Every structure is written in structure tokens, then in C-alpha cells.
Tab-separated table of C-alpha atoms in Angstrom:
chain	number	residue	atom	x	y	z
C	1	UNK	CA	-52.446	29.542	13.421
C	2	UNK	CA	-51.846	32.061	10.604
C	3	UNK	CA	-52.032	30.844	7.024
C	4	UNK	CA	-48.745	30.061	5.289
C	5	UNK	CA	-47.537	33.000	3.137
C	6	UNK	CA	-47.343	32.193	-0.574
C	7	UNK	CA	-44.844	33.796	-2.960
C	8	UNK	CA	-45.313	34.285	-6.711
C	9	UNK	CA	-42.658	35.443	-9.166
C	10	UNK	CA	-44.143	37.461	-12.075
C	11	UNK	CA	-41.933	37.569	-15.175
C	12	UNK	CA	-43.245	40.015	-17.815
C	13	UNK	CA	-41.644	42.819	-19.822
C	14	UNK	CA	-44.859	44.909	-19.606
C	15	UNK	CA	-44.786	47.023	-16.388
C	16	UNK	CA	-48.542	47.743	-16.592
C	17	UNK	CA	-49.450	44.038	-16.659
C	18	UNK	CA	-47.061	43.266	-13.795
C	19	UNK	CA	-48.673	46.031	-11.737
C	20	UNK	CA	-52.180	44.675	-12.390
C	21	UNK	CA	-51.206	41.084	-11.484
C	22	UNK	CA	-49.389	42.286	-8.340
C	23	UNK	CA	-52.501	44.146	-7.140
C	24	UNK	CA	-54.765	41.101	-7.685
C	25	UNK	CA	-52.397	38.665	-5.964
C	26	UNK	CA	-51.512	40.891	-3.000
C	27	UNK	CA	-55.236	41.376	-2.342
C	28	UNK	CA	-55.480	37.564	-2.268
C	29	UNK	CA	-52.701	37.312	0.360
C	30	UNK	CA	-49.689	36.544	-1.838
C	31	UNK	CA	-46.154	37.911	-1.580
C	32	UNK	CA	-45.117	39.078	-5.046
C	33	UNK	CA	-41.649	39.343	-6.635
C	34	UNK	CA	-41.167	40.773	-10.129
C	35	UNK	CA	-38.757	40.466	-13.050
C	36	UNK	CA	-38.899	42.228	-16.428
C	37	UNK	CA	-36.978	39.547	-18.370
C	38	UNK	CA	-35.964	35.896	-18.263
C	39	UNK	CA	-32.398	36.844	-17.342
C	40	UNK	CA	-33.469	39.016	-14.394
C	41	UNK	CA	-35.914	36.276	-13.314
C	42	UNK	CA	-32.988	33.886	-12.794
C	43	UNK	CA	-31.188	36.551	-10.724
C	44	UNK	CA	-34.395	37.117	-8.709
C	45	UNK	CA	-34.659	33.349	-8.132
C	46	UNK	CA	-31.198	33.381	-6.516
C	47	UNK	CA	-31.959	36.433	-4.361
C	48	UNK	CA	-35.232	34.900	-3.096
C	49	UNK	CA	-33.368	31.824	-1.808
C	50	UNK	CA	-32.597	32.444	1.856
C	51	UNK	CA	-29.402	31.016	3.379
C	52	UNK	CA	-29.573	27.273	3.957
C	53	UNK	CA	-33.058	26.775	2.526
C	54	UNK	CA	-33.785	23.565	0.675
C	55	UNK	CA	-34.323	24.377	-3.051
C	56	UNK	CA	-37.716	22.647	-2.902
C	57	UNK	CA	-38.757	24.898	0.024
C	58	UNK	CA	-37.219	28.197	-1.142
C	59	UNK	CA	-39.554	30.880	-2.484
C	60	UNK	CA	-41.155	31.412	-4.924
C	61	UNK	CA	-43.942	28.826	-4.767
C	62	UNK	CA	-45.144	29.642	-8.301
C	63	UNK	CA	-43.694	31.448	-11.347
C	64	UNK	CA	-46.013	33.322	-13.739
C	65	UNK	CA	-44.081	33.747	-17.004
C	66	UNK	CA	-44.946	35.668	-20.169
C	67	UNK	CA	-44.310	33.545	-23.280
C	68	UNK	CA	-43.148	36.408	-25.514
C	69	UNK	CA	-40.303	38.551	-24.148
C	70	UNK	CA	-37.198	40.075	-25.735
C	71	UNK	CA	-33.967	38.163	-25.032
C	72	UNK	CA	-34.745	34.938	-23.175
C	73	UNK	CA	-38.355	34.058	-24.019
C	74	UNK	CA	-40.809	32.135	-21.838
C	75	UNK	CA	-39.909	28.704	-23.248
C	76	UNK	CA	-36.175	29.209	-22.653
C	77	UNK	CA	-36.900	30.405	-19.110
C	78	UNK	CA	-39.176	27.375	-18.550
C	79	UNK	CA	-36.282	25.066	-19.520
C	80	UNK	CA	-33.890	26.852	-17.131
C	81	UNK	CA	-36.399	26.826	-14.250
C	82	UNK	CA	-37.114	23.112	-14.805
C	83	UNK	CA	-33.383	22.403	-14.579
C	84	UNK	CA	-32.626	24.637	-11.570
C	85	UNK	CA	-35.848	24.178	-9.586
C	86	UNK	CA	-37.653	21.044	-10.889
C	87	UNK	CA	-40.445	21.267	-8.290
C	88	UNK	CA	-41.371	24.900	-9.110
C	89	UNK	CA	-44.696	25.071	-11.009
C	90	UNK	CA	-44.543	27.489	-13.974
C	91	UNK	CA	-47.742	29.082	-15.316
C	92	UNK	CA	-47.353	30.641	-18.771
C	93	UNK	CA	-49.052	33.804	-20.030
C	94	UNK	CA	-49.809	33.805	-23.724
C	95	UNK	CA	-51.596	36.011	-26.284
C	96	UNK	CA	-54.966	34.640	-27.441
C	97	UNK	CA	-53.623	33.572	-30.857
C	98	UNK	CA	-50.673	31.599	-29.386
C	99	UNK	CA	-52.581	29.046	-27.307
C	100	UNK	CA	-51.158	26.200	-29.434
C	101	UNK	CA	-47.592	27.001	-28.388
C	102	UNK	CA	-48.677	27.215	-24.725
C	103	UNK	CA	-50.204	23.732	-24.939
C	104	UNK	CA	-46.918	22.528	-26.479
C	105	UNK	CA	-45.078	24.160	-23.558
C	106	UNK	CA	-47.201	22.173	-21.095
C	107	UNK	CA	-45.821	19.021	-22.686
C	108	UNK	CA	-42.356	20.397	-21.871
C	109	UNK	CA	-43.128	20.862	-18.190
C	110	UNK	CA	-45.301	23.971	-17.747
C	111	UNK	CA	-47.958	23.550	-15.039
C	112	UNK	CA	-50.701	25.514	-16.837
C	113	UNK	CA	-51.272	28.548	-19.051
C	114	UNK	CA	-53.476	31.670	-19.086
C	115	UNK	CA	-54.356	33.961	-21.986
C	116	UNK	CA	-53.637	37.693	-21.630
C	117	UNK	CA	-55.192	39.678	-20.146
C	118	UNK	CA	-56.037	37.008	-17.566
C	119	UNK	CA	-59.392	37.034	-15.793
C	120	UNK	CA	-58.707	37.940	-12.138
C	121	UNK	CA	-60.653	35.020	-10.656
C	122	UNK	CA	-59.092	32.530	-13.080
C	123	UNK	CA	-55.637	33.944	-12.303
C	124	UNK	CA	-56.131	33.407	-8.556
C	125	UNK	CA	-57.639	29.925	-9.043
C	126	UNK	CA	-54.807	28.669	-11.306
C	127	UNK	CA	-52.071	30.068	-9.024
C	128	UNK	CA	-53.738	28.586	-5.937
C	129	UNK	CA	-53.868	25.210	-7.718
C	130	UNK	CA	-50.167	25.529	-8.649
C	131	UNK	CA	-49.292	26.442	-5.045
C	132	UNK	CA	-51.155	23.390	-3.736
C	133	UNK	CA	-49.264	21.206	-6.229
C	134	UNK	CA	-45.943	22.678	-5.004
C	135	UNK	CA	-46.950	22.064	-1.374
C	136	UNK	CA	-47.801	18.404	-2.132
C	137	UNK	CA	-44.453	17.874	-3.890
C	138	UNK	CA	-42.618	19.281	-0.845
C	139	UNK	CA	-44.614	17.058	1.501
C	140	UNK	CA	-43.918	13.997	-0.658
C	141	UNK	CA	-40.170	14.741	-0.612
C	142	UNK	CA	-40.218	15.043	3.193
C	143	UNK	CA	-42.121	11.762	3.583
C	144	UNK	CA	-39.695	9.927	1.277
C	145	UNK	CA	-36.719	11.244	3.244
C	146	UNK	CA	-38.432	10.378	6.536
C	147	UNK	CA	-39.170	6.805	5.499
C	148	UNK	CA	-35.650	6.341	4.151
C	149	UNK	CA	-37.101	5.054	0.878
C	150	UNK	CA	-35.859	7.818	-1.414
C	151	UNK	CA	-33.363	5.462	-3.060
C	152	UNK	CA	-34.188	1.794	-3.547
C	153	UNK	CA	-31.042	-0.361	-3.509
C	154	UNK	CA	-32.634	-3.739	-2.848
C	155	UNK	CA	-30.856	-6.847	-1.606
C	156	UNK	CA	-29.619	-8.757	1.434
C	157	UNK	CA	-26.463	-10.320	-0.045
C	158	UNK	CA	-23.082	-9.425	1.561
C	159	UNK	CA	-22.004	-7.455	-1.547
C	160	UNK	CA	-25.082	-5.223	-1.448
C	161	UNK	CA	-24.837	-4.745	2.319
C	162	UNK	CA	-21.215	-3.647	1.821
C	163	UNK	CA	-22.350	-1.088	-0.783
C	164	UNK	CA	-24.917	0.317	1.665
C	165	UNK	CA	-22.312	0.495	4.456
C	166	UNK	CA	-19.941	2.445	2.185
C	167	UNK	CA	-22.740	4.841	1.183
C	168	UNK	CA	-23.500	5.486	4.871
C	169	UNK	CA	-19.793	6.101	5.619
C	170	UNK	CA	-18.886	8.133	2.520
C	171	UNK	CA	-22.161	10.027	2.056
C	172	UNK	CA	-21.659	12.696	4.755
C	173	UNK	CA	-18.017	13.284	3.755
C	174	UNK	CA	-16.762	15.578	0.998
C	175	UNK	CA	-14.638	12.807	-0.546
C	176	UNK	CA	-14.681	12.216	-4.285
C	177	UNK	CA	-16.233	8.788	-4.915
C	178	UNK	CA	-15.727	6.458	-7.865
C	179	UNK	CA	-18.627	4.014	-8.391
C	180	UNK	CA	-17.574	0.883	-10.264
C	181	UNK	CA	-19.820	-1.737	-11.794
C	182	UNK	CA	-21.100	-3.280	-14.980
C	183	UNK	CA	-23.794	-1.585	-17.032
C	184	UNK	CA	-27.213	-1.925	-15.393
C	185	UNK	CA	-26.004	-2.613	-11.838
C	186	UNK	CA	-27.362	0.675	-10.403
C	187	UNK	CA	-24.416	3.096	-10.389
C	188	UNK	CA	-26.745	6.087	-10.710
C	189	UNK	CA	-28.767	4.840	-7.716
C	190	UNK	CA	-25.585	4.788	-5.629
C	191	UNK	CA	-24.751	8.350	-6.730
C	192	UNK	CA	-28.265	9.480	-5.705
C	193	UNK	CA	-27.929	7.729	-2.329
C	194	UNK	CA	-24.527	9.360	-1.710
C	195	UNK	CA	-25.985	12.796	-2.486
C	196	UNK	CA	-29.063	12.240	-0.303
C	197	UNK	CA	-26.940	11.177	2.660
C	198	UNK	CA	-24.553	14.134	2.263
C	199	UNK	CA	-24.627	17.599	3.819
C	200	UNK	CA	-25.347	18.861	0.293
C	201	UNK	CA	-28.668	16.983	0.021
C	202	UNK	CA	-30.675	20.222	-0.133
C	203	UNK	CA	-28.594	21.472	-3.089
C	204	UNK	CA	-28.723	20.208	-6.702
C	205	UNK	CA	-27.510	16.821	-7.927
C	206	UNK	CA	-26.515	17.463	-11.549
C	207	UNK	CA	-25.880	14.442	-13.798
C	208	UNK	CA	-23.789	14.263	-16.974
C	209	UNK	CA	-23.377	11.150	-19.123
C	210	UNK	CA	-19.917	11.547	-20.673
C	211	UNK	CA	-20.659	8.850	-23.281
C	212	UNK	CA	-23.884	10.432	-24.526
C	213	UNK	CA	-22.451	13.686	-25.911
C	214	UNK	CA	-19.883	14.435	-28.650
C	215	UNK	CA	-16.582	15.912	-27.405
C	216	UNK	CA	-17.244	19.590	-28.255
C	217	UNK	CA	-20.770	19.508	-26.806
C	218	UNK	CA	-19.581	17.731	-23.646
C	219	UNK	CA	-17.043	20.504	-23.040
C	220	UNK	CA	-19.649	23.274	-23.332
C	221	UNK	CA	-22.115	21.265	-21.182
C	222	UNK	CA	-19.556	20.847	-18.398
C	223	UNK	CA	-17.921	24.274	-18.406
C	224	UNK	CA	-20.484	26.530	-20.120
C	225	UNK	CA	-19.750	29.245	-22.645
C	226	UNK	CA	-19.983	33.006	-23.063
C	227	UNK	CA	-21.938	34.874	-25.693
C	228	UNK	CA	-20.103	34.861	-29.035
C	229	UNK	CA	-17.828	31.918	-28.156
C	230	UNK	CA	-18.949	30.187	-31.360
C	231	UNK	CA	-21.630	30.483	-34.047
C	232	UNK	CA	-24.982	30.113	-32.333
C	233	UNK	CA	-23.767	31.181	-28.881
C	234	UNK	CA	-26.216	34.093	-28.649
C	235	UNK	CA	-26.072	34.368	-24.855
C	236	UNK	CA	-24.011	33.182	-21.884
C	237	UNK	CA	-24.790	29.613	-20.779
C	238	UNK	CA	-23.667	28.266	-17.393
C	239	UNK	CA	-22.089	24.806	-17.443
C	240	UNK	CA	-23.041	21.862	-15.258
C	241	UNK	CA	-20.248	22.755	-12.799
C	242	UNK	CA	-21.935	26.119	-12.186
C	243	UNK	CA	-25.423	24.593	-11.993
C	244	UNK	CA	-24.162	22.091	-9.384
C	245	UNK	CA	-22.574	24.848	-7.263
C	246	UNK	CA	-23.036	23.942	-3.592
C	247	UNK	CA	-24.245	20.470	-4.554
C	248	UNK	CA	-23.019	17.333	-6.306
C	249	UNK	CA	-21.874	16.721	-9.883
C	250	UNK	CA	-22.262	13.116	-11.072
C	251	UNK	CA	-20.107	12.245	-14.092
C	252	UNK	CA	-21.357	8.937	-15.474
C	253	UNK	CA	-19.185	6.864	-17.852
C	254	UNK	CA	-16.095	8.935	-16.975
C	255	UNK	CA	-13.930	6.413	-18.841
C	256	UNK	CA	-15.365	7.721	-22.142
C	257	UNK	CA	-14.054	11.262	-21.594
C	258	UNK	CA	-11.560	12.353	-24.314
C	259	UNK	CA	-7.947	13.158	-23.196
C	260	UNK	CA	-8.173	16.936	-23.874
C	261	UNK	CA	-11.230	17.204	-21.636
C	262	UNK	CA	-9.581	15.042	-18.957
C	263	UNK	CA	-6.881	17.726	-18.633
C	264	UNK	CA	-9.473	20.474	-18.284
C	265	UNK	CA	-11.436	18.433	-15.725
C	266	UNK	CA	-8.266	17.838	-13.671
C	267	UNK	CA	-7.577	21.577	-13.622
C	268	UNK	CA	-11.165	22.306	-12.516
C	269	UNK	CA	-10.856	19.792	-9.655
C	270	UNK	CA	-7.461	21.101	-8.503
C	271	UNK	CA	-8.282	24.809	-8.673
C	272	UNK	CA	-12.026	24.613	-7.887
C	273	UNK	CA	-12.666	26.966	-10.798
C	274	UNK	CA	-13.937	26.558	-14.356
C	275	UNK	CA	-13.264	28.604	-17.462
C	276	UNK	CA	-16.297	28.859	-19.779
C	277	UNK	CA	-15.618	28.480	-23.516
C	278	UNK	CA	-14.708	31.859	-25.002
C	279	UNK	CA	-14.324	33.390	-21.530
C	280	UNK	CA	-11.360	35.420	-20.300
C	281	UNK	CA	-11.917	34.877	-16.572
C	282	UNK	CA	-12.490	31.855	-14.364
C	283	UNK	CA	-15.590	31.115	-12.275
C	284	UNK	CA	-15.295	29.658	-8.759
C	285	UNK	CA	-17.321	26.498	-8.100
C	286	UNK	CA	-18.035	24.475	-4.979
C	287	UNK	CA	-19.036	20.959	-6.052
C	288	UNK	CA	-18.626	17.448	-4.746
C	289	UNK	CA	-17.671	15.008	-7.507
C	290	UNK	CA	-19.034	11.482	-7.923
C	291	UNK	CA	-17.966	9.518	-11.006
C	292	UNK	CA	-18.988	6.138	-12.378
C	293	UNK	CA	-17.570	3.767	-14.960
C	294	UNK	CA	-18.013	0.213	-16.221
C	295	UNK	CA	-14.427	0.195	-17.521
C	296	UNK	CA	-11.239	-0.941	-15.800
C	297	UNK	CA	-9.718	2.529	-15.448
C	298	UNK	CA	-6.337	1.259	-14.260
C	299	UNK	CA	-6.073	-0.728	-17.494
C	300	UNK	CA	-7.090	2.433	-19.382
C	301	UNK	CA	-4.314	4.323	-17.562
C	302	UNK	CA	-1.744	1.670	-18.531
C	303	UNK	CA	-2.953	1.820	-22.148
C	304	UNK	CA	-2.491	5.611	-22.145
C	305	UNK	CA	-6.179	6.367	-22.692
C	306	UNK	CA	-6.859	7.809	-19.220
C	307	UNK	CA	-4.689	10.246	-17.290
C	308	UNK	CA	-2.996	8.701	-14.263
C	309	UNK	CA	-3.083	11.947	-12.247
C	310	UNK	CA	-6.839	12.315	-12.897
C	311	UNK	CA	-7.456	8.682	-11.952
C	312	UNK	CA	-5.823	9.096	-8.535
C	313	UNK	CA	-7.716	12.338	-7.908
C	314	UNK	CA	-11.030	10.645	-8.692
C	315	UNK	CA	-10.426	7.285	-6.984
C	316	UNK	CA	-10.270	8.679	-3.419
C	317	UNK	CA	-12.906	6.161	-2.376
C	318	UNK	CA	-14.230	3.321	-4.532
C	319	UNK	CA	-17.641	1.645	-4.269
C	320	UNK	CA	-17.874	-1.528	-6.335
C	321	UNK	CA	-21.378	-2.829	-7.124
C	322	UNK	CA	-21.531	-6.609	-7.566
C	323	UNK	CA	-23.111	-7.895	-10.809
C	324	UNK	CA	-26.469	-9.642	-10.499
C	325	UNK	CA	-24.957	-13.051	-11.387
C	326	UNK	CA	-22.912	-12.829	-8.147
C	327	UNK	CA	-25.932	-12.071	-5.955
C	328	UNK	CA	-28.666	-14.356	-7.222
C	329	UNK	CA	-29.910	-14.834	-3.642
C	330	UNK	CA	-31.302	-11.291	-4.024
C	331	UNK	CA	-33.508	-12.298	-6.974
C	332	UNK	CA	-36.697	-13.006	-4.918
C	333	UNK	CA	-36.462	-9.599	-3.209
C	334	UNK	CA	-35.656	-7.804	-6.467
C	335	UNK	CA	-38.467	-9.555	-8.363
C	336	UNK	CA	-40.978	-8.756	-5.622
C	337	UNK	CA	-39.928	-5.099	-5.479
C	338	UNK	CA	-39.747	-4.599	-9.259
C	339	UNK	CA	-43.098	-6.307	-9.926
C	340	UNK	CA	-44.717	-3.966	-7.396
C	341	UNK	CA	-43.164	-0.929	-9.097
C	342	UNK	CA	-43.917	-2.155	-12.637
C	343	UNK	CA	-47.461	-3.150	-11.663
C	344	UNK	CA	-48.161	0.434	-10.572
C	345	UNK	CA	-46.567	1.833	-13.726
C	346	UNK	CA	-48.565	-0.457	-16.056
C	347	UNK	CA	-51.737	-0.523	-13.918
C	348	UNK	CA	-51.590	-4.295	-13.708
C	349	UNK	CA	-51.422	-6.418	-10.573
C	350	UNK	CA	-49.267	-9.559	-10.360
C	351	UNK	CA	-49.596	-11.576	-7.156
C	352	UNK	CA	-46.762	-14.076	-7.542
C	353	UNK	CA	-44.582	-16.118	-9.929
C	354	UNK	CA	-44.396	-19.885	-10.448
C	355	UNK	CA	-41.438	-21.917	-9.140
C	356	UNK	CA	-40.367	-22.620	-12.744
C	357	UNK	CA	-40.356	-18.865	-13.519
C	358	UNK	CA	-38.104	-18.123	-10.545
C	359	UNK	CA	-35.910	-21.119	-11.328
C	360	UNK	CA	-35.384	-19.912	-14.918
C	361	UNK	CA	-34.377	-16.464	-13.635
C	362	UNK	CA	-31.900	-18.072	-11.238
C	363	UNK	CA	-30.207	-20.123	-13.992
C	364	UNK	CA	-29.654	-17.108	-16.248
C	365	UNK	CA	-26.455	-15.029	-15.869
C	366	UNK	CA	-27.952	-11.528	-16.437
C	367	UNK	CA	-25.265	-9.772	-18.519
C	368	UNK	CA	-27.450	-6.630	-18.435
C	369	UNK	CA	-27.857	-6.910	-14.648
C	370	UNK	CA	-30.811	-5.343	-12.775
C	371	UNK	CA	-31.758	-3.162	-15.757
C	372	UNK	CA	-32.149	-6.304	-17.889
C	373	UNK	CA	-34.127	-8.028	-15.118
C	374	UNK	CA	-36.506	-5.069	-14.964
C	375	UNK	CA	-37.032	-5.160	-18.744
C	376	UNK	CA	-37.698	-8.928	-18.704
C	377	UNK	CA	-40.186	-8.580	-15.825
C	378	UNK	CA	-41.998	-5.701	-17.529
C	379	UNK	CA	-42.326	-7.766	-20.722
C	380	UNK	CA	-43.689	-10.740	-18.740
C	381	UNK	CA	-46.122	-8.562	-16.798
C	382	UNK	CA	-47.503	-6.931	-19.957
C	383	UNK	CA	-47.987	-10.323	-21.682
C	384	UNK	CA	-49.525	-12.012	-18.588
C	385	UNK	CA	-53.211	-12.984	-18.690
C	386	UNK	CA	-53.414	-13.913	-15.013
C	387	UNK	CA	-51.979	-12.635	-11.731
C	388	UNK	CA	-49.255	-15.332	-11.739
C	389	UNK	CA	-46.201	-15.257	-14.015
C	390	UNK	CA	-45.042	-18.540	-15.560
C	391	UNK	CA	-41.926	-19.409	-17.634
C	392	UNK	CA	-43.934	-19.284	-20.895
C	393	UNK	CA	-43.822	-15.460	-20.521
C	394	UNK	CA	-40.010	-15.343	-20.488
C	395	UNK	CA	-37.938	-14.709	-23.639
C	396	UNK	CA	-36.147	-17.750	-25.185
C	397	UNK	CA	-32.694	-16.493	-24.169
C	398	UNK	CA	-33.703	-17.073	-20.534
C	399	UNK	CA	-35.801	-20.251	-20.779
C	400	UNK	CA	-33.220	-21.735	-23.175
C	401	UNK	CA	-30.543	-21.537	-20.469
C	402	UNK	CA	-31.294	-25.090	-19.291
C	403	UNK	CA	-32.972	-28.306	-20.388
C	404	UNK	CA	-36.767	-28.416	-20.882
C	405	UNK	CA	-37.123	-30.616	-17.797
C	406	UNK	CA	-35.278	-28.055	-15.670
C	407	UNK	CA	-37.494	-25.248	-16.879
C	408	UNK	CA	-40.586	-26.815	-15.386
C	409	UNK	CA	-39.173	-28.426	-12.259
C	410	UNK	CA	-37.529	-26.551	-9.413
C	411	UNK	CA	-34.338	-28.038	-7.986
C	412	UNK	CA	-34.672	-29.913	-4.695
C	413	UNK	CA	-33.290	-27.039	-2.652
C	414	UNK	CA	-35.147	-24.199	-4.405
C	415	UNK	CA	-38.171	-22.575	-2.710
C	416	UNK	CA	-41.632	-23.464	-3.994
C	417	UNK	CA	-42.523	-19.921	-5.179
C	418	UNK	CA	-41.426	-16.305	-5.139
C	419	UNK	CA	-43.395	-15.794	-1.936
C	420	UNK	CA	-41.645	-18.729	-0.228
C	421	UNK	CA	-38.250	-17.437	-1.384
C	422	UNK	CA	-39.002	-13.927	-0.178
C	423	UNK	CA	-40.261	-15.251	3.164
C	424	UNK	CA	-37.044	-17.302	3.556
C	425	UNK	CA	-34.913	-14.203	2.827
C	426	UNK	CA	-36.820	-12.160	5.436
C	427	UNK	CA	-36.571	-14.939	8.063
C	428	UNK	CA	-32.812	-15.182	7.425
C	429	UNK	CA	-32.376	-11.393	7.737
C	430	UNK	CA	-34.455	-11.331	10.951
C	431	UNK	CA	-32.296	-14.066	12.490
C	432	UNK	CA	-29.056	-12.332	11.454
C	433	UNK	CA	-30.279	-9.085	13.065
C	434	UNK	CA	-31.729	-10.685	16.220
C	435	UNK	CA	-35.257	-9.626	15.245
C	436	UNK	CA	-34.386	-5.907	15.188
C	437	UNK	CA	-36.800	-4.429	12.619
C	438	UNK	CA	-34.860	-1.279	11.764
C	439	UNK	CA	-31.653	-3.237	11.076
C	440	UNK	CA	-33.559	-5.975	9.204
C	441	UNK	CA	-35.232	-3.423	6.905
C	442	UNK	CA	-31.821	-1.832	6.295
C	443	UNK	CA	-30.239	-5.208	5.517
C	444	UNK	CA	-32.983	-5.993	3.007
C	445	UNK	CA	-32.842	-2.551	1.402
C	446	UNK	CA	-36.519	-1.771	2.065
C	447	UNK	CA	-38.290	0.820	4.203
C	448	UNK	CA	-39.511	-0.144	7.667
C	449	UNK	CA	-43.097	0.291	6.445
C	450	UNK	CA	-42.505	-2.238	3.625
C	451	UNK	CA	-40.945	-4.709	6.095
C	452	UNK	CA	-43.941	-4.287	8.422
C	453	UNK	CA	-46.290	-5.157	5.544
C	454	UNK	CA	-44.217	-8.233	4.558
C	455	UNK	CA	-44.043	-9.504	8.175
C	456	UNK	CA	-47.821	-9.282	8.438
C	457	UNK	CA	-48.296	-10.873	4.992
C	458	UNK	CA	-46.150	-13.896	5.877
C	459	UNK	CA	-47.311	-14.221	9.504
C	460	UNK	CA	-43.848	-13.379	10.842
C	461	UNK	CA	-44.847	-10.660	13.341
C	462	UNK	CA	-44.189	-13.042	16.260
C	463	UNK	CA	-40.540	-13.417	15.147
C	464	UNK	CA	-39.809	-9.685	15.202
């Protein structure tokens, strides 16, 4: 079988250096594309993308970028490439005296750097290493999609199962979706799951938090601007609508959008075009819109703070995520999953929790929802001196939710430990799905591989 062809994009304003690098790389079996500026590199990136190719799989495999170029310099281009093609490794070329700035650039996402003129063998070795990194990222993405574990929305309660059903139904459609739920319930996770299950999954998912930016900045972020539109606008900048072209635009906290921008957003949705700030012509865009809010938008409409016509255009299909206090039966599964994730992150293994720990979690109402649960578990894990978490590791706001006696004694109907509770949840899901493993894993919100491990762990393989 012939070796896979690798493609490098060389971005350098010096023709002589580009020629030298091309000769070295082509001798080593690479395909080489060239650009003499940051701006033309972005155009070259678009032309290299063949029809229908997944952005992670489209050439090039590596970009070799000169730090110092007129117009868009290497750092600006690095930022743009990281936004448009996050999995593309970027190797920077720097003059000998500017190594400090190249090291700084690595903190901002560059894969590696080389000093000019680069040694031929070092050039080939670094680019081969970057190509291998790109290949591993692609493989990891494929495995995650194959196992169905790209998005973790854990739980077996009816409310969570309903959310998953709606994602499966709405995902492949082009419908605008409004995700409703309190802060910390996982609205962004639902948006990611909708995008992954759509026909646009191989195109970008661009996210904008409407509450995180001041009004004037939010407008330029969404719609972009042209050079000279305002002081400091030294070049054209595409907005998030343009960056999401062909993919999905997720507008989080849509209820915070100011009225003037609501009108402009409505026009963009109706006409499928945007008008950059300072521009005289419109730009066509093809995006699927997903919005999220923790506000009651109908009440906002009645109060005159949100446009009624925009509300009805956005609320084509609603997915409401239940708060954690309404699905406490999911706590054992969530705790087990989150402790596994947090244990990896903090390089610390926790085997189980005490009955009193789980009981305290169950009594608390979780106003911050799953995000708050994750923070509490991370705190407990970091403070733990053994592989079992007890209630002494919980903050007072949680342990103070009941009497001291309750904190140390589980109720008569509560399971003896996290493991018992998790086992009970799996047994219940198996029975409800007649032992069908695929459906059971789906009902629990875990991958089939994770279910297989849990069945073996709890001696339940005979039931499945």
C-alpha cells in the first residue's frame, strides 16, 4: 500500500526561502502549497479544501508560517488558523533574535517553531512530528464519533431521555432550535450534540456568548466589519456568521441581546445575508442557528425587552433541560462519570463515596445544577486523603442542608454507597430495555464500551 501523501502550506513573503523549503519537502515526499502573505494563506486554505471534506481531514496537514510578514503577521494568522481549523498544527519560522516571541506564540497554540534559515533535517523532523500529531487528532475524532461518546449527556431519568430523543429527532434537520434551561444544566452540551448529529457535523460549530460582550463588540463579532469602519479597523474581519458558513452558529444567552441587535439578527435570519459594519454590500451566509437562554423569553416579549417576531423565528423547536433538583435519581451516574473525568484531570484516583456523602448530595437542591456539582466534586477530590470521599469534604452549604444525624446516616431506602446506587440504576435501565445493551447504554447516556466495563465491574454480564 502506498504511503499517505502529506500536504504542507508554506506562508512566507520571501520567494527564495519558499523555494528552498519546497525543494526540501518535495524531496521528502510532501505536497507543497505556497502563500506570500497571511491574507493569501487564508484564501489558499479555502482552495485546498475539496468538496465535502471534513475540515479535520482537509489539506493541508501542517502550516509553516513566517512570524514577520507585512500586513497580517504570523501571530494574527495563527489566531485565524486556530479559529478556522483548530486541529491544524502550525509551525512558526522566526529570526534568531526573536525566539522569545516564538515561545510566547507556542503558548497561544503554535505546535513548534524553527529559526531561519532552518536546518533541512530539523525542518523535515519537525514537520513529520506535526503531521503525526495531526493524524492522531483525526483518528481520535473518528474514534469518538464511532463510539458515540463525543458528547456526554449523562442520566437515565425521563427528562434526560426526552432531551436525548429530541436531539436525535432535531439533529439531522435544518430547524432552528431553542435550548432552554437554568444556568449550569448543559445547554452548550445539547448544542454540540445537535451539531454532531446534523448533516453539518463536518463544518464548523461557532459559539457566541451574547452576555459576555458589550453591545458594540457583539455586533462586530457577529457580523464582522470592513477596513476603516471605525478607529482601529485596519483590515476586514469576518463575523461569526461568515466563519460558521456551511455549519452551525450557537448563540448562547440570546435573552441578553440588545433590541437594536435583535432587529439586525432577525434580518440576517430572514434574508440569509449579513452586512458587515462599514460595508456597502451584503454577504450571503448558510448557517443553522441554535440559541440558548436561561430566561423566560415569552415573559421578556410581554415586557417589551425581546422582539416577538424574533422569538417565533427562533422557537421553531424547543428543548428544555430539566434542572438537577428534578432529576436527583441521576446523581449516582453523574457522580461516577464526573469523578472519573476529574480524577484524570487532577491525576488522582477516587474509588467510591460514602453513603453519607451521597445522601448529602441528594438532600441539596443544586441551584447551580451540574456545573455546581462538578465544582463541588472537584473540591472534594482535591482535598481527599484517601480513595473514598466522605461528607467532611463537602462545603457547609451542602452538609448544612439537614440535621447532623441525617448527614451521617443514610435513609432507609437509600443505597449503601455510590457503587450500589450506580448498580441499581444500571439494573433498572437493563430491565426497562429488556437487556438490550445498545439501548441501555443510550438510556444511561454512556458509550457501549463504558456500559460493558460497568456490567463486568458489578457482575451483571449474565443479565445482559
